[in-house]
Short mmCIF file of C-alpha atoms in Angstrom, two decimals:
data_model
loop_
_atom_site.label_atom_id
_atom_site.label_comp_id
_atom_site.label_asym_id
_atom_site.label_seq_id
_atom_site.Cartn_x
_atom_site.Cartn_y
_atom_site.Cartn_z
CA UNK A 103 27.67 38.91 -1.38
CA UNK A 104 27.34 40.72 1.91
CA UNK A 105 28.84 44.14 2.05
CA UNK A 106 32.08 44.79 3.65
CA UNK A 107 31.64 46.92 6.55
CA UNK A 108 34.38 49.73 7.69
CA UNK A 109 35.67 50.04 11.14
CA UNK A 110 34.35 53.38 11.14
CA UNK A 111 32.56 56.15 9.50
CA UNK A 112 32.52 59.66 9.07
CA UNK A 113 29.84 62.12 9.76
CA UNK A 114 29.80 66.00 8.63
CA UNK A 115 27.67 68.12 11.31
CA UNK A 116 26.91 71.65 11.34
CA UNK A 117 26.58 73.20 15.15
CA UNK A 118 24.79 75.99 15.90
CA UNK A 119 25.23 78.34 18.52
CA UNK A 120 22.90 79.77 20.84
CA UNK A 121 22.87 82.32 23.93
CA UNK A 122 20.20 81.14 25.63
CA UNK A 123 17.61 78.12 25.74
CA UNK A 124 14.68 80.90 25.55
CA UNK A 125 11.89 80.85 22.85
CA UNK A 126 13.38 83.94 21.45
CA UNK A 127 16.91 82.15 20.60
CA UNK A 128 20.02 84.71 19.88
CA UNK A 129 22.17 82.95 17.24
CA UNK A 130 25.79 83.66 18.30
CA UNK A 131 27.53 81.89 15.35
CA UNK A 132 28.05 78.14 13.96
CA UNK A 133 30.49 75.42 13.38
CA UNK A 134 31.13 72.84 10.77
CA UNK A 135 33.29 69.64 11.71
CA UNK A 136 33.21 66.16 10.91
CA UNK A 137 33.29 63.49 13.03
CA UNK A 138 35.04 60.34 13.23
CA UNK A 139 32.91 56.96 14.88
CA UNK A 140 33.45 53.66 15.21
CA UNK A 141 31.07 51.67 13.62
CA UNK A 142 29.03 49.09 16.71
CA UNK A 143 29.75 45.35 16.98
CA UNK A 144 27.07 43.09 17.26
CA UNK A 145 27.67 41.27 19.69
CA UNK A 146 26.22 37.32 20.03
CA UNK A 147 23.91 38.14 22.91
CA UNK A 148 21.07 39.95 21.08
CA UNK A 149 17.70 37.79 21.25
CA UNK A 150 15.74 35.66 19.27
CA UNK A 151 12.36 36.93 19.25
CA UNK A 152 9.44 35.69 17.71
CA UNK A 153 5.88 37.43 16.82
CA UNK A 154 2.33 36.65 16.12
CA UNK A 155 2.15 39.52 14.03
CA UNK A 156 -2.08 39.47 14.20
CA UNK A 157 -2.18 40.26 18.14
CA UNK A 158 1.26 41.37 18.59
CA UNK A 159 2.09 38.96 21.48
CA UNK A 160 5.53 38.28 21.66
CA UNK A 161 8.02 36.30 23.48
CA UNK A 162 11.70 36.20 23.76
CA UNK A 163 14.44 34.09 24.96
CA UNK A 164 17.61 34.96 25.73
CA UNK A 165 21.27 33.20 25.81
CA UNK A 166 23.00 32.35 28.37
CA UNK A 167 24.97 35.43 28.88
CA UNK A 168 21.86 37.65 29.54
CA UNK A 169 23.03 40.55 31.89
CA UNK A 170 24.92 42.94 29.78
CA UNK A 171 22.37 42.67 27.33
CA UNK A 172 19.30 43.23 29.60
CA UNK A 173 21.02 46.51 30.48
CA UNK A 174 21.34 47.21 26.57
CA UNK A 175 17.60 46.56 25.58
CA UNK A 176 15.58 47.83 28.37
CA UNK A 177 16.62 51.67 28.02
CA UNK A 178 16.66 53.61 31.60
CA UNK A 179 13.59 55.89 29.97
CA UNK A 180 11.52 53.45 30.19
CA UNK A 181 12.55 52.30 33.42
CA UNK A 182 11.16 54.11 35.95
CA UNK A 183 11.48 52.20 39.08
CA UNK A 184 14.71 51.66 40.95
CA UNK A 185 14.46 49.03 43.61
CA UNK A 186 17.21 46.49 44.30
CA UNK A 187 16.68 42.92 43.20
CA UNK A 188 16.00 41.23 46.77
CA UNK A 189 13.42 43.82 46.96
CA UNK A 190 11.88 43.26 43.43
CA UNK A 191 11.68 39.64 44.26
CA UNK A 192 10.09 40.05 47.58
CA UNK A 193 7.47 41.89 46.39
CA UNK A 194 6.91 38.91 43.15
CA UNK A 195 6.63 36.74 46.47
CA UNK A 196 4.09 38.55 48.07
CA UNK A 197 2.02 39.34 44.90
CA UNK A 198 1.42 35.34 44.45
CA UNK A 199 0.29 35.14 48.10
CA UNK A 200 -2.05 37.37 47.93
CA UNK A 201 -5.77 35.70 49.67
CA UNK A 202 -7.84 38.10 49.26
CA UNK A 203 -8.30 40.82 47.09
CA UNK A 204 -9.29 44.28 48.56
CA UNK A 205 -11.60 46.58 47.35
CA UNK A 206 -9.71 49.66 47.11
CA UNK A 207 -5.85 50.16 46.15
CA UNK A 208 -3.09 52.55 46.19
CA UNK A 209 -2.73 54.16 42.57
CA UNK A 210 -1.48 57.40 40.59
CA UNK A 211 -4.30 59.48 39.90
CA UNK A 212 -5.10 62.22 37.72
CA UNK A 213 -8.71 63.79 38.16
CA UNK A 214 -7.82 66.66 35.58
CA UNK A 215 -5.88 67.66 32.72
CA UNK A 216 -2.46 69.24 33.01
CA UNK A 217 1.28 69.45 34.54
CA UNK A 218 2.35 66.91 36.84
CA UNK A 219 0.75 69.10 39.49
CA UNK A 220 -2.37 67.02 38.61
CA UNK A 221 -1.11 63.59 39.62
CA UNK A 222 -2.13 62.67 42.77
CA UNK A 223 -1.33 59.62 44.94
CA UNK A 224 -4.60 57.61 46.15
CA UNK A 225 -4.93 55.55 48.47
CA UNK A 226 -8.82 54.56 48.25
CA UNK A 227 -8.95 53.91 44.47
CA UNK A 228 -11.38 51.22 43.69
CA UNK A 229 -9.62 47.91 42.40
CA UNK A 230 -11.06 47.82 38.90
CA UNK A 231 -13.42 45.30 37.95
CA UNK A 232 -12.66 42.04 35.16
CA UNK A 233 -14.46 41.61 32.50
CA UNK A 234 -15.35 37.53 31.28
CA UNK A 235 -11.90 37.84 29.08
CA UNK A 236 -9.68 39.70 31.36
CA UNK A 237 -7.30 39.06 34.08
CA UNK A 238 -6.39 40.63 37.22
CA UNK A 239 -2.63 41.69 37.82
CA UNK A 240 -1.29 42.25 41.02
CA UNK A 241 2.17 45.15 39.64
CA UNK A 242 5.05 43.92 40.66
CA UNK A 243 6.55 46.74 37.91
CA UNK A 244 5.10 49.12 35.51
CA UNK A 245 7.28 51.71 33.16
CA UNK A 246 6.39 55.17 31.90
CA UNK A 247 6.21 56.09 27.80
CA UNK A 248 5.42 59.62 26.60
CA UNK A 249 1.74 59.25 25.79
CA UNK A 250 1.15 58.81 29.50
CA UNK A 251 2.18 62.28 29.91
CA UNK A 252 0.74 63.47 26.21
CA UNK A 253 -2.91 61.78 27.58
CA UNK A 254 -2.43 64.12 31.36
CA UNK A 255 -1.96 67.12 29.27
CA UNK A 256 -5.16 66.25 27.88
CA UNK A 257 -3.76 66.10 23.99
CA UNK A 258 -6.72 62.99 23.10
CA UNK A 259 -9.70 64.45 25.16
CA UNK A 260 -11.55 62.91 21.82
CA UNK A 261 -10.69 59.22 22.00
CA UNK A 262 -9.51 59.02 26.06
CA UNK A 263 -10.82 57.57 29.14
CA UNK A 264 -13.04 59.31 31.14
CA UNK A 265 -11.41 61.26 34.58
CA UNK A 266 -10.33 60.49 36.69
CA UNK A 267 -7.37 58.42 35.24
CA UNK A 268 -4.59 56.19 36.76
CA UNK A 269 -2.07 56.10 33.38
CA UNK A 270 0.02 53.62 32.66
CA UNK A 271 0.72 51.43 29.52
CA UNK A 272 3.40 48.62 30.73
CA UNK A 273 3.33 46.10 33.16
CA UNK A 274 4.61 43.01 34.70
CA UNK A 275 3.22 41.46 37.82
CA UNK A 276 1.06 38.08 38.71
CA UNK A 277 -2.53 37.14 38.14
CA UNK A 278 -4.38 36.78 40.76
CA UNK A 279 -8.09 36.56 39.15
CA UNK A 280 -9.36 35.13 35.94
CA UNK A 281 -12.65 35.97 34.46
CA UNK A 282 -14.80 33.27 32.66
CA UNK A 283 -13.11 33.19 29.21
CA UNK A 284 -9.83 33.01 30.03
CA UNK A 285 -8.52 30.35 28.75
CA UNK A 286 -4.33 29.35 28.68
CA UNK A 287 -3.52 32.05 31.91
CA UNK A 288 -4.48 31.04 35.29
CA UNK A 289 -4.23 32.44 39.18
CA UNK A 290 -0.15 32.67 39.98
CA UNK A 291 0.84 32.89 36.22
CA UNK A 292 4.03 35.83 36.30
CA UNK A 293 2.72 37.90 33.10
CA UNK A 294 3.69 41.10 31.09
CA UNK A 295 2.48 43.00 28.35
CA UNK A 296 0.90 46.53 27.47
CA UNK A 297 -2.47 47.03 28.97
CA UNK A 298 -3.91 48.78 25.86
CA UNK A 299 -4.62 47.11 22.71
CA UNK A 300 -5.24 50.60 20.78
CA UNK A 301 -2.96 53.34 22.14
CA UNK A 302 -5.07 56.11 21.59
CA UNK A 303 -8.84 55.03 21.07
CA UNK A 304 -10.04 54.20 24.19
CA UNK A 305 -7.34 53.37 26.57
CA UNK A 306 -8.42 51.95 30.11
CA UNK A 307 -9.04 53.77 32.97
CA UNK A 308 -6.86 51.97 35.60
CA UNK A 309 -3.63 52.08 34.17
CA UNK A 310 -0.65 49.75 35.43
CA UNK A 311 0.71 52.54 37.67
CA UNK A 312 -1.50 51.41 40.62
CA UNK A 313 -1.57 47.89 42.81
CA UNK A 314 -3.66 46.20 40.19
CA UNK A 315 -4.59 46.11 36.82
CA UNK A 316 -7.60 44.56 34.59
CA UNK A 317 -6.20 42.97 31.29
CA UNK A 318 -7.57 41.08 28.59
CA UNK A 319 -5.82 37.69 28.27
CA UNK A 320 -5.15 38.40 24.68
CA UNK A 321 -2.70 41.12 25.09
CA UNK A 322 -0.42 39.35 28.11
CA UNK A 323 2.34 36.56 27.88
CA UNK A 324 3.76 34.42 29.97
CA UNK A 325 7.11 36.41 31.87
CA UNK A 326 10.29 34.87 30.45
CA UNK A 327 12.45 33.01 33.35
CA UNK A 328 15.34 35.29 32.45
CA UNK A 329 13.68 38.15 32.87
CA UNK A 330 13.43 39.94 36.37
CA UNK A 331 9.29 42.09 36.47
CA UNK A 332 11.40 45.46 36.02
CA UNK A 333 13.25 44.07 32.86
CA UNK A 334 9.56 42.92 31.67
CA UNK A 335 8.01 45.94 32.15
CA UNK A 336 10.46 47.80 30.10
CA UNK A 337 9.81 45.97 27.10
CA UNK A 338 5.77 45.66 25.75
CA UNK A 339 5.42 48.74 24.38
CA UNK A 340 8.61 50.24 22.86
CA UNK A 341 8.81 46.91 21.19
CA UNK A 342 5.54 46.93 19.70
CA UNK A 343 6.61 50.03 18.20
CA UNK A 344 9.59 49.02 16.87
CA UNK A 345 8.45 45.68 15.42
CA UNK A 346 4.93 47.63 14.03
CA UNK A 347 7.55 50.32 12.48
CA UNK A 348 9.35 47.96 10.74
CA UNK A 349 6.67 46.34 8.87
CA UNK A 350 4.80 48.98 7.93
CA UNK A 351 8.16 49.91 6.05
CA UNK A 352 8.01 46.54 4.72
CA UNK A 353 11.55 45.18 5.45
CA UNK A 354 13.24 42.32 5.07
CA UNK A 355 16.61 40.65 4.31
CA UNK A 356 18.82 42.55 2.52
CA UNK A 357 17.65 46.07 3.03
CA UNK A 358 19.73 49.00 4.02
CA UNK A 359 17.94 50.01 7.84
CA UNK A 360 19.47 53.42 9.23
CA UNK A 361 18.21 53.95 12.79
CA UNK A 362 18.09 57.49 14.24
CA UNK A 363 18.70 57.63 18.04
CA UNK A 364 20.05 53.72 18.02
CA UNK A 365 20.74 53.91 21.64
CA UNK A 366 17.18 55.08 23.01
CA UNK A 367 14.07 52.59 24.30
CA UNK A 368 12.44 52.09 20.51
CA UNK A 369 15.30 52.54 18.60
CA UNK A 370 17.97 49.94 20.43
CA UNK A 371 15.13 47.43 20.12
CA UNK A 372 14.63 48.25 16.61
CA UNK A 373 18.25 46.75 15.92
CA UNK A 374 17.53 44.00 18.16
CA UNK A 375 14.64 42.78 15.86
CA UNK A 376 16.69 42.99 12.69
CA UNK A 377 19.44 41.45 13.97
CA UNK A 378 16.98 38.56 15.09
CA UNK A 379 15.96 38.30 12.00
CA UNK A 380 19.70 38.53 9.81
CA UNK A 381 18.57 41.88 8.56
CA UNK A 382 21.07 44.05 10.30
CA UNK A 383 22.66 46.97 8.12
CA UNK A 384 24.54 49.97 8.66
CA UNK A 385 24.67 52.97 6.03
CA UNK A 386 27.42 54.53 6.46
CA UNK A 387 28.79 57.37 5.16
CA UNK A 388 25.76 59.93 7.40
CA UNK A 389 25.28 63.71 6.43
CA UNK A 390 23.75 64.90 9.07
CA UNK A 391 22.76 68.58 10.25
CA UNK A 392 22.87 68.83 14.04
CA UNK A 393 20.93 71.87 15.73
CA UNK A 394 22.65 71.89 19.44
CA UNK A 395 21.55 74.82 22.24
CA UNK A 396 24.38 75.02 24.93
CA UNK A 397 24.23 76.04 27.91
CA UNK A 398 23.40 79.58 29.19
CA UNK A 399 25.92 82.10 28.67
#
């Protein structure tokens, strides 16, 4: 018999204090409270997504009443571009027109490791080549996750790409060149997915956050309808990680799922796939211990 659920739930947090936001921290004194939320509705527009858990493709299709929950699921962190929507889908137009491709492109670069002072915008980067089972994407969007800037600071020297690097792990765009084995995607297909197929063990070179990208077919699908290339991009990789988390915890119906950060890119998608799948829970009843720094005195 399914658990009643409460309206809402308490939560007992213990703030501390500080003077500053230096390393060397002066504690000024602490709080204890307890906190009174309203437990979420689910609401009926979460999607139904479906996996091929062996390569991790994944689509998803959405009701009708899409909008508000587009803006739920693709969280702004991992939406780095802002462009308005007759500008997004001019440039979809002119990526499928595209009859010729050039040798060089416009890309972020980095040639060493380091701050963001490192990145450089290029102009004359060569357009990479594809390989008998890859693709060629012209970006219509691409979206930022921390290991981009964990792989500039030069944090997986061991296992990286060699310098100089355009990052970049999402992307949606179109293809616009097919090598030899590629089999179900063809020139003009609208595609999205995360570049990489192993995070940290030899990522690519030419990242998505340039004018094209090479891709092996295997780790693209087909753009849903629904979805607008910023909305796509969002998605690949925070959902791999969500989905991956979950199984590795082995879940399934009727497990208790407590998600930390709910509201962030991973974590909102991690209740999107258990409510997909009728595995939604709540526990309730949190004891948390909250370290907070305030401002500056």
């Amino acid at each position: 018999m399914a658990e009643k659920i409460p309206e809402s739930f308490h939560t007992k947090a213990s703030l501390v204090v500080y003077k500053d936001c230096k390393e060397t921290r002066d504690k000024v004194g602490t709080m204890e409270t307890t906190m009174t939320t309203a437990v979420p509705k689910l609401t009926t527009l979460h999607p139904r997504i479906s996996f091929n858990s062996f390569s991790l493709r994944f689509s998803l299709t959405f009701p009708a009443k899409k909008t508000a929950l587009v803006k739920h699921t693709c969280s702004p962190s991992h939406i780095p571009l802002r462009v308005s929507a007759s500008s997004q889908s001019q440039a979809a137009v002119e990526a499928t027109k595209v009859s010729s491709i050039p040798s060089e492109m416009k890309a972020c670069v980095y040639g060493e490791y380091g701050g963001v002072e490192v990145l450089k915008f290029d102009d004359k980067v060569s357009v990479p080549e594809v390989k008998e089972d890859q693709v060629l994407i012209k970006v219509v969007a691409a979206a930022l996750n921390p290991v981009d800037a964990k792989r500039r600071q030069g944090k997986f020297k061991a296992t990286d790409s060699p310098l100089p690097t355009v990052p970049g792990y999402d992307v949606a765009g179109v293809v616009v060149k097919v090598g030899n084995q590629v089999k179900e995607l063809k020139e003009g297909d609208a595609v999205y997915g995360n570049i990489n197929e192993k995070a940290l063990e030899g990522p690519k070179q030419f990242g998505s956050l340039a004018e094209y990208t090479a891709v092996e077919e295997k780790l693209l699908a087909l753009k849903p309808k629904n979805l607008d290339f910023i909305q796509a991009a969002g998605l690949p990789l925070a959902i791999e990680t969500a989905y991956e988390g979950l199984e590795r915890t082995g879940f399934s119906a009727g497990k208790s799922i407590l998600v930390l950060n709910g509201a962030g890119g991973v974590g909102s998608l991690v209740i999107q796939v258990c409510y997909s799948k009728q595995k939604s829970y709540f526990q309730l009843d949190l004891q948390l211990d909250l370290s907070l720094i305030y401002l500056h005195s």
